[in-house]
């Protein structure tokens, strides 16, 4: 019964690189299921409880470390026609952080994620340069709202953009809602972690989202 349940949950997981498993005492299939459950919305405590019910005793720290060690990153080399770009605020240890995101509105897939301490034109330029290194964006049209730092950064890099608050740009808002629903398990706050660790979790979530 237990193995059948693991087969049902992990049968299509081919996007988790488990090279680190050779240093783990936990079978790969269990690690895959634990990562998938947590990224799908279960808190670490609920993921632990689920595995406990299946007879697998692992700590919250162990499950957390699986995700960190897997080092999941959204795939690159895409050629989107449009890219919706925006930022939202999340909290890490009671401090505000700006989460920048680029989304392909045709597929609702994350193209790039980045956490910054604040929002400025220069940081937006950095975000867009990182995106350009991962995706083929020179012919794409960026969909942005009226934020001056987005417009200024796109102009500085010579990228095409369209200012709009509706239509395909809403895809990034829908994705942000999903992010906040997932982080609701943490009271919408990452506690007792540093920003790079929170960023790593968000990158992993982006990979899960793109595969589902």
CSV table of C-alpha atoms in Angstrom, one decimal:
chain,number,residue,atom,x,y,z
A,1,UNK,CA,0.0,0.0,0.0
A,2,UNK,CA,2.8,2.4,0.9
A,3,UNK,CA,4.8,1.8,-2.3
A,4,UNK,CA,1.6,2.2,-4.3
A,5,UNK,CA,1.0,5.6,-2.8
A,6,UNK,CA,4.6,6.6,-3.5
A,7,UNK,CA,4.2,5.4,-7.1
A,8,UNK,CA,1.0,7.5,-7.5
A,9,UNK,CA,2.7,10.7,-6.3
A,10,UNK,CA,6.1,10.4,-7.9
A,11,UNK,CA,5.5,8.5,-11.1
A,12,UNK,CA,6.0,11.6,-13.3
A,13,UNK,CA,8.7,13.4,-11.3
A,14,UNK,CA,11.6,13.7,-13.8
A,15,UNK,CA,12.5,17.3,-12.9
A,16,UNK,CA,14.3,16.7,-9.6
A,17,UNK,CA,18.0,16.1,-9.8
A,18,UNK,CA,18.8,13.8,-7.0
A,19,UNK,CA,22.6,13.6,-7.4
A,20,UNK,CA,22.9,14.5,-3.7
A,21,UNK,CA,21.0,11.4,-2.7
A,22,UNK,CA,24.1,9.3,-2.5
A,23,UNK,CA,24.9,11.1,0.8
A,24,UNK,CA,21.4,10.5,2.1
A,25,UNK,CA,20.0,7.6,4.0
A,26,UNK,CA,16.5,8.1,2.6
A,27,UNK,CA,15.4,6.3,-0.7
A,28,UNK,CA,15.1,8.6,-3.7
A,29,UNK,CA,11.4,7.9,-4.2
A,30,UNK,CA,10.6,9.2,-0.7
A,31,UNK,CA,12.7,12.3,-1.2
A,32,UNK,CA,10.8,13.0,-4.4
A,33,UNK,CA,7.5,12.7,-2.7
A,34,UNK,CA,8.5,14.9,0.2
A,35,UNK,CA,9.8,17.7,-2.1
A,36,UNK,CA,6.6,17.5,-4.3
A,37,UNK,CA,4.3,17.6,-1.3
A,38,UNK,CA,6.0,20.6,0.3
A,39,UNK,CA,6.2,22.6,-3.0
A,40,UNK,CA,2.5,21.8,-3.7
A,41,UNK,CA,1.5,23.6,-0.6
A,42,UNK,CA,1.9,21.5,2.5
A,43,UNK,CA,3.9,23.0,5.3
A,44,UNK,CA,7.0,21.2,6.5
A,45,UNK,CA,5.0,19.9,9.5
A,46,UNK,CA,2.2,18.6,7.4
A,47,UNK,CA,4.6,17.0,5.0
A,48,UNK,CA,6.3,15.3,7.9
A,49,UNK,CA,3.0,14.1,9.2
A,50,UNK,CA,2.0,12.7,5.8
A,51,UNK,CA,5.2,10.7,5.6
A,52,UNK,CA,4.8,9.6,9.2
A,53,UNK,CA,1.4,8.1,8.2
A,54,UNK,CA,3.1,6.1,5.5
A,55,UNK,CA,5.6,4.8,8.0
A,56,UNK,CA,8.5,7.1,7.0
A,57,UNK,CA,9.9,9.0,9.9
A,58,UNK,CA,11.8,12.1,8.8
A,59,UNK,CA,12.2,15.5,10.5
A,60,UNK,CA,11.1,18.8,9.2
A,61,UNK,CA,14.7,19.8,8.9
A,62,UNK,CA,15.5,16.8,6.7
A,63,UNK,CA,12.6,17.6,4.3
A,64,UNK,CA,13.7,21.2,4.2
A,65,UNK,CA,17.3,20.2,3.4
A,66,UNK,CA,16.1,18.0,0.6
A,67,UNK,CA,14.7,21.0,-1.2
A,68,UNK,CA,17.8,23.1,-0.6
A,69,UNK,CA,20.2,20.3,-1.8
A,70,UNK,CA,18.1,19.7,-4.9
A,71,UNK,CA,18.9,23.3,-6.0
A,72,UNK,CA,16.0,23.5,-8.4
A,73,UNK,CA,16.1,26.3,-11.0
A,74,UNK,CA,13.6,27.2,-13.8
A,75,UNK,CA,14.8,26.0,-17.2
A,76,UNK,CA,16.2,28.5,-19.6
A,77,UNK,CA,16.6,28.9,-23.4
A,78,UNK,CA,13.0,29.9,-24.0
A,79,UNK,CA,11.7,32.2,-26.8
A,80,UNK,CA,8.6,33.9,-25.4
A,81,UNK,CA,6.7,36.3,-27.5
A,82,UNK,CA,5.5,38.3,-24.5
A,83,UNK,CA,6.8,38.5,-21.0
A,84,UNK,CA,4.8,39.9,-18.0
A,85,UNK,CA,7.1,41.5,-15.4
A,86,UNK,CA,6.1,42.7,-12.0
A,87,UNK,CA,7.1,42.6,-8.3
A,88,UNK,CA,5.4,42.0,-5.1
A,89,UNK,CA,6.3,42.2,-1.4
A,90,UNK,CA,6.8,39.2,0.9
A,91,UNK,CA,8.2,39.1,4.4
A,92,UNK,CA,11.3,37.3,5.6
A,93,UNK,CA,11.9,37.4,9.4
A,94,UNK,CA,9.6,40.4,9.7
A,95,UNK,CA,11.5,42.3,7.0
A,96,UNK,CA,10.0,43.3,3.6
A,97,UNK,CA,11.6,41.9,0.5
A,98,UNK,CA,10.7,42.6,-3.1
A,99,UNK,CA,10.0,39.5,-5.2
A,100,UNK,CA,10.6,40.2,-8.9
A,101,UNK,CA,9.0,37.8,-11.4
A,102,UNK,CA,8.9,37.3,-15.2
A,103,UNK,CA,6.1,35.1,-16.5
A,104,UNK,CA,5.3,33.9,-20.0
A,105,UNK,CA,1.5,34.8,-20.3
A,106,UNK,CA,1.0,32.1,-23.0
A,107,UNK,CA,2.0,29.3,-20.7
A,108,UNK,CA,1.8,31.0,-17.2
A,109,UNK,CA,5.3,29.6,-16.6
A,110,UNK,CA,7.9,31.4,-14.5
A,111,UNK,CA,10.9,32.5,-16.6
A,112,UNK,CA,12.8,34.1,-13.8
A,113,UNK,CA,12.5,34.9,-10.1
A,114,UNK,CA,14.6,37.1,-7.9
A,115,UNK,CA,14.4,38.5,-4.3
A,116,UNK,CA,15.8,42.0,-3.6
A,117,UNK,CA,15.8,44.1,-0.5
A,118,UNK,CA,14.1,47.0,-2.3
A,119,UNK,CA,13.0,48.1,-5.8
A,120,UNK,CA,15.1,50.5,-7.8
A,121,UNK,CA,15.9,51.0,-11.5
A,122,UNK,CA,19.3,49.5,-11.1
A,123,UNK,CA,18.1,46.4,-9.4
A,124,UNK,CA,15.4,46.0,-12.1
A,125,UNK,CA,18.2,46.3,-14.8
A,126,UNK,CA,20.1,43.5,-13.0
A,127,UNK,CA,16.9,41.3,-12.9
A,128,UNK,CA,16.3,41.9,-16.6
A,129,UNK,CA,19.9,41.1,-17.5
A,130,UNK,CA,19.7,37.9,-15.6
A,131,UNK,CA,16.5,37.1,-17.5
A,132,UNK,CA,18.2,37.9,-20.8
A,133,UNK,CA,21.0,35.5,-20.0
A,134,UNK,CA,18.5,32.7,-19.4
A,135,UNK,CA,15.9,33.4,-22.1
A,136,UNK,CA,15.8,34.8,-25.7
A,137,UNK,CA,14.0,38.0,-25.0
A,138,UNK,CA,15.3,40.4,-27.6
A,139,UNK,CA,12.2,40.0,-29.8
A,140,UNK,CA,9.8,39.7,-26.9
A,141,UNK,CA,7.4,42.5,-25.8
A,142,UNK,CA,7.5,43.1,-22.1
A,143,UNK,CA,4.1,43.8,-20.4
A,144,UNK,CA,4.4,46.1,-17.5
A,145,UNK,CA,2.2,48.5,-15.4
A,146,UNK,CA,3.0,52.1,-14.9
A,147,UNK,CA,6.0,51.6,-12.5
A,148,UNK,CA,8.7,54.0,-13.4
A,149,UNK,CA,11.6,51.7,-12.5
A,150,UNK,CA,10.3,49.0,-14.9
A,151,UNK,CA,9.9,51.5,-17.7
A,152,UNK,CA,13.3,53.1,-17.1
A,153,UNK,CA,15.1,49.7,-16.9
A,154,UNK,CA,13.6,48.4,-20.1
A,155,UNK,CA,14.5,51.6,-21.9
A,156,UNK,CA,18.1,51.4,-20.6
A,157,UNK,CA,18.4,47.9,-22.0
A,158,UNK,CA,16.7,48.7,-25.3
A,159,UNK,CA,13.9,46.1,-24.8
A,160,UNK,CA,10.4,46.5,-26.2
A,161,UNK,CA,7.6,47.0,-23.8
A,162,UNK,CA,3.9,47.8,-23.6
A,163,UNK,CA,2.3,49.5,-20.6
A,164,UNK,CA,-0.9,47.8,-19.7
A,165,UNK,CA,-2.8,46.8,-16.5
A,166,UNK,CA,-5.1,44.2,-18.1
A,167,UNK,CA,-5.0,41.4,-20.6
A,168,UNK,CA,-2.0,39.1,-20.7
A,169,UNK,CA,-0.1,41.1,-18.0
A,170,UNK,CA,-2.6,39.7,-15.5
A,171,UNK,CA,-0.8,36.4,-15.8
A,172,UNK,CA,1.9,37.5,-13.4
A,173,UNK,CA,-0.7,38.7,-10.9
A,174,UNK,CA,-2.3,35.2,-11.0
A,175,UNK,CA,1.1,33.6,-10.4
A,176,UNK,CA,1.8,35.9,-7.5
A,177,UNK,CA,-1.5,34.9,-5.9
A,178,UNK,CA,-0.4,31.3,-6.2
A,179,UNK,CA,2.9,32.1,-4.5
A,180,UNK,CA,1.2,33.8,-1.6
A,181,UNK,CA,-1.3,30.9,-1.3
A,182,UNK,CA,1.6,28.5,-1.0
A,183,UNK,CA,3.5,30.6,1.5
A,184,UNK,CA,0.3,30.9,3.5
A,185,UNK,CA,1.5,27.7,5.1
A,186,UNK,CA,4.2,29.9,6.7
A,187,UNK,CA,1.7,32.6,7.7
A,188,UNK,CA,2.8,34.3,4.5
A,189,UNK,CA,6.2,34.9,6.2
A,190,UNK,CA,9.5,33.0,6.0
A,191,UNK,CA,10.7,32.7,9.5
A,192,UNK,CA,14.2,31.9,10.8
A,193,UNK,CA,15.7,31.8,7.4
A,194,UNK,CA,18.0,34.1,5.5
A,195,UNK,CA,17.0,35.7,2.1
A,196,UNK,CA,19.1,33.3,0.0
A,197,UNK,CA,17.4,30.3,1.6
A,198,UNK,CA,13.9,31.9,1.0
A,199,UNK,CA,15.0,32.6,-2.6
A,200,UNK,CA,16.1,29.0,-3.1
A,201,UNK,CA,12.6,27.8,-1.9
A,202,UNK,CA,10.9,30.2,-4.3
A,203,UNK,CA,13.1,29.0,-7.2
A,204,UNK,CA,12.1,25.4,-6.4
A,205,UNK,CA,8.5,26.4,-6.3
A,206,UNK,CA,8.8,28.0,-9.7
A,207,UNK,CA,10.2,24.7,-11.1
A,208,UNK,CA,7.3,22.7,-9.5
A,209,UNK,CA,4.8,25.3,-10.9
A,210,UNK,CA,6.2,25.1,-14.4
A,211,UNK,CA,5.9,21.3,-14.4
A,212,UNK,CA,2.4,21.0,-13.1
